[in-house]
XYZ file of C-alpha atoms in Angstrom:
99
model
C 36.731 48.152 39.652
C 39.725 46.321 39.994
C 42.978 45.154 37.480
C 45.127 42.948 39.786
C 48.067 42.900 37.840
C 51.145 40.488 38.391
C 54.509 42.580 38.353
C 54.742 45.464 40.697
C 56.821 48.209 38.526
C 55.937 47.944 34.743
C 52.082 46.428 34.799
C 51.330 48.953 37.369
C 53.233 52.386 35.095
C 54.842 52.989 37.577
C 57.464 55.684 37.807
C 59.318 55.538 40.355
C 62.696 53.427 39.714
C 65.806 53.758 40.117
C 66.070 54.150 36.053
C 62.382 56.278 36.228
C 61.716 54.791 32.929
C 58.586 52.229 31.621
C 58.743 50.161 29.259
C 56.700 51.046 25.663
C 54.083 48.152 26.381
C 52.674 49.783 29.220
C 53.322 53.648 29.174
C 49.585 55.133 29.247
C 48.119 51.883 30.258
C 46.955 53.745 33.183
C 44.322 56.333 31.257
C 43.540 52.857 29.616
C 42.448 51.120 32.962
C 40.657 54.678 34.161
C 39.319 54.567 30.973
C 37.487 51.520 31.715
C 36.580 52.363 35.497
C 39.868 51.319 37.455
C 40.463 52.845 40.412
C 43.427 50.204 41.831
C 45.807 48.368 41.279
C 46.637 45.395 43.062
C 48.544 41.618 43.106
C 47.278 39.069 44.382
C 43.134 38.711 43.728
C 43.472 37.040 40.702
C 45.205 34.013 42.166
C 43.383 33.431 45.093
C 40.250 34.152 43.743
C 41.123 31.641 40.562
C 42.513 29.037 42.870
C 39.524 29.372 45.305
C 37.453 28.625 42.272
C 39.079 25.955 40.946
C 38.401 23.938 44.181
C 34.813 25.009 44.562
C 35.423 27.309 47.382
C 34.152 30.929 48.591
C 36.883 33.983 48.426
C 37.060 37.023 48.190
C 39.193 40.831 48.639
C 39.274 43.818 49.926
C 41.216 46.210 48.392
C 42.463 49.436 50.974
C 43.698 52.631 48.984
C 46.597 53.921 50.471
C 48.057 56.650 47.491
C 46.179 58.642 44.373
C 48.697 57.328 42.024
C 47.802 60.402 39.840
C 49.125 62.304 42.441
C 51.675 60.903 44.616
C 54.598 57.639 44.388
C 54.900 57.187 47.720
C 51.815 56.398 50.631
C 51.941 58.700 53.615
C 51.932 56.622 57.051
C 49.053 57.553 59.098
C 47.067 56.628 55.613
C 48.259 53.454 55.978
C 47.966 52.773 58.952
C 44.867 53.820 59.348
C 43.460 52.072 55.808
C 44.835 48.639 57.011
C 42.631 48.996 60.223
C 39.524 49.183 57.890
C 40.516 46.573 55.920
C 40.787 44.590 58.449
C 37.262 45.369 60.398
C 35.310 44.933 57.393
C 37.026 41.273 56.488
C 36.102 40.144 60.578
C 32.488 41.552 59.918
C 31.844 39.639 56.493
C 33.511 36.454 58.348
C 30.559 36.827 61.545
C 28.243 37.004 58.812
C 29.264 35.014 55.797
C 29.911 32.113 58.678
């Protein structure tokens, strides 16, 4: 399950900021999302899916996981490259099947 946040730092409880602080309202939010079965954060799918649904269009999303944020915040360049390549292959295959 994916959580779609409209903010990169506070909404995703990121501490890798200049100040290293997260506002009280968001502290512990990652644990709460994990308890509900959320496996990743992203920022665009809610908007994309809402806009398409409002127009009667089909839409989907593929999320590629590039870092386990319970262990680190900074992604590895090779992991990013591999994940992007795999995501593109999945999207192309999905489009081929659906169109």
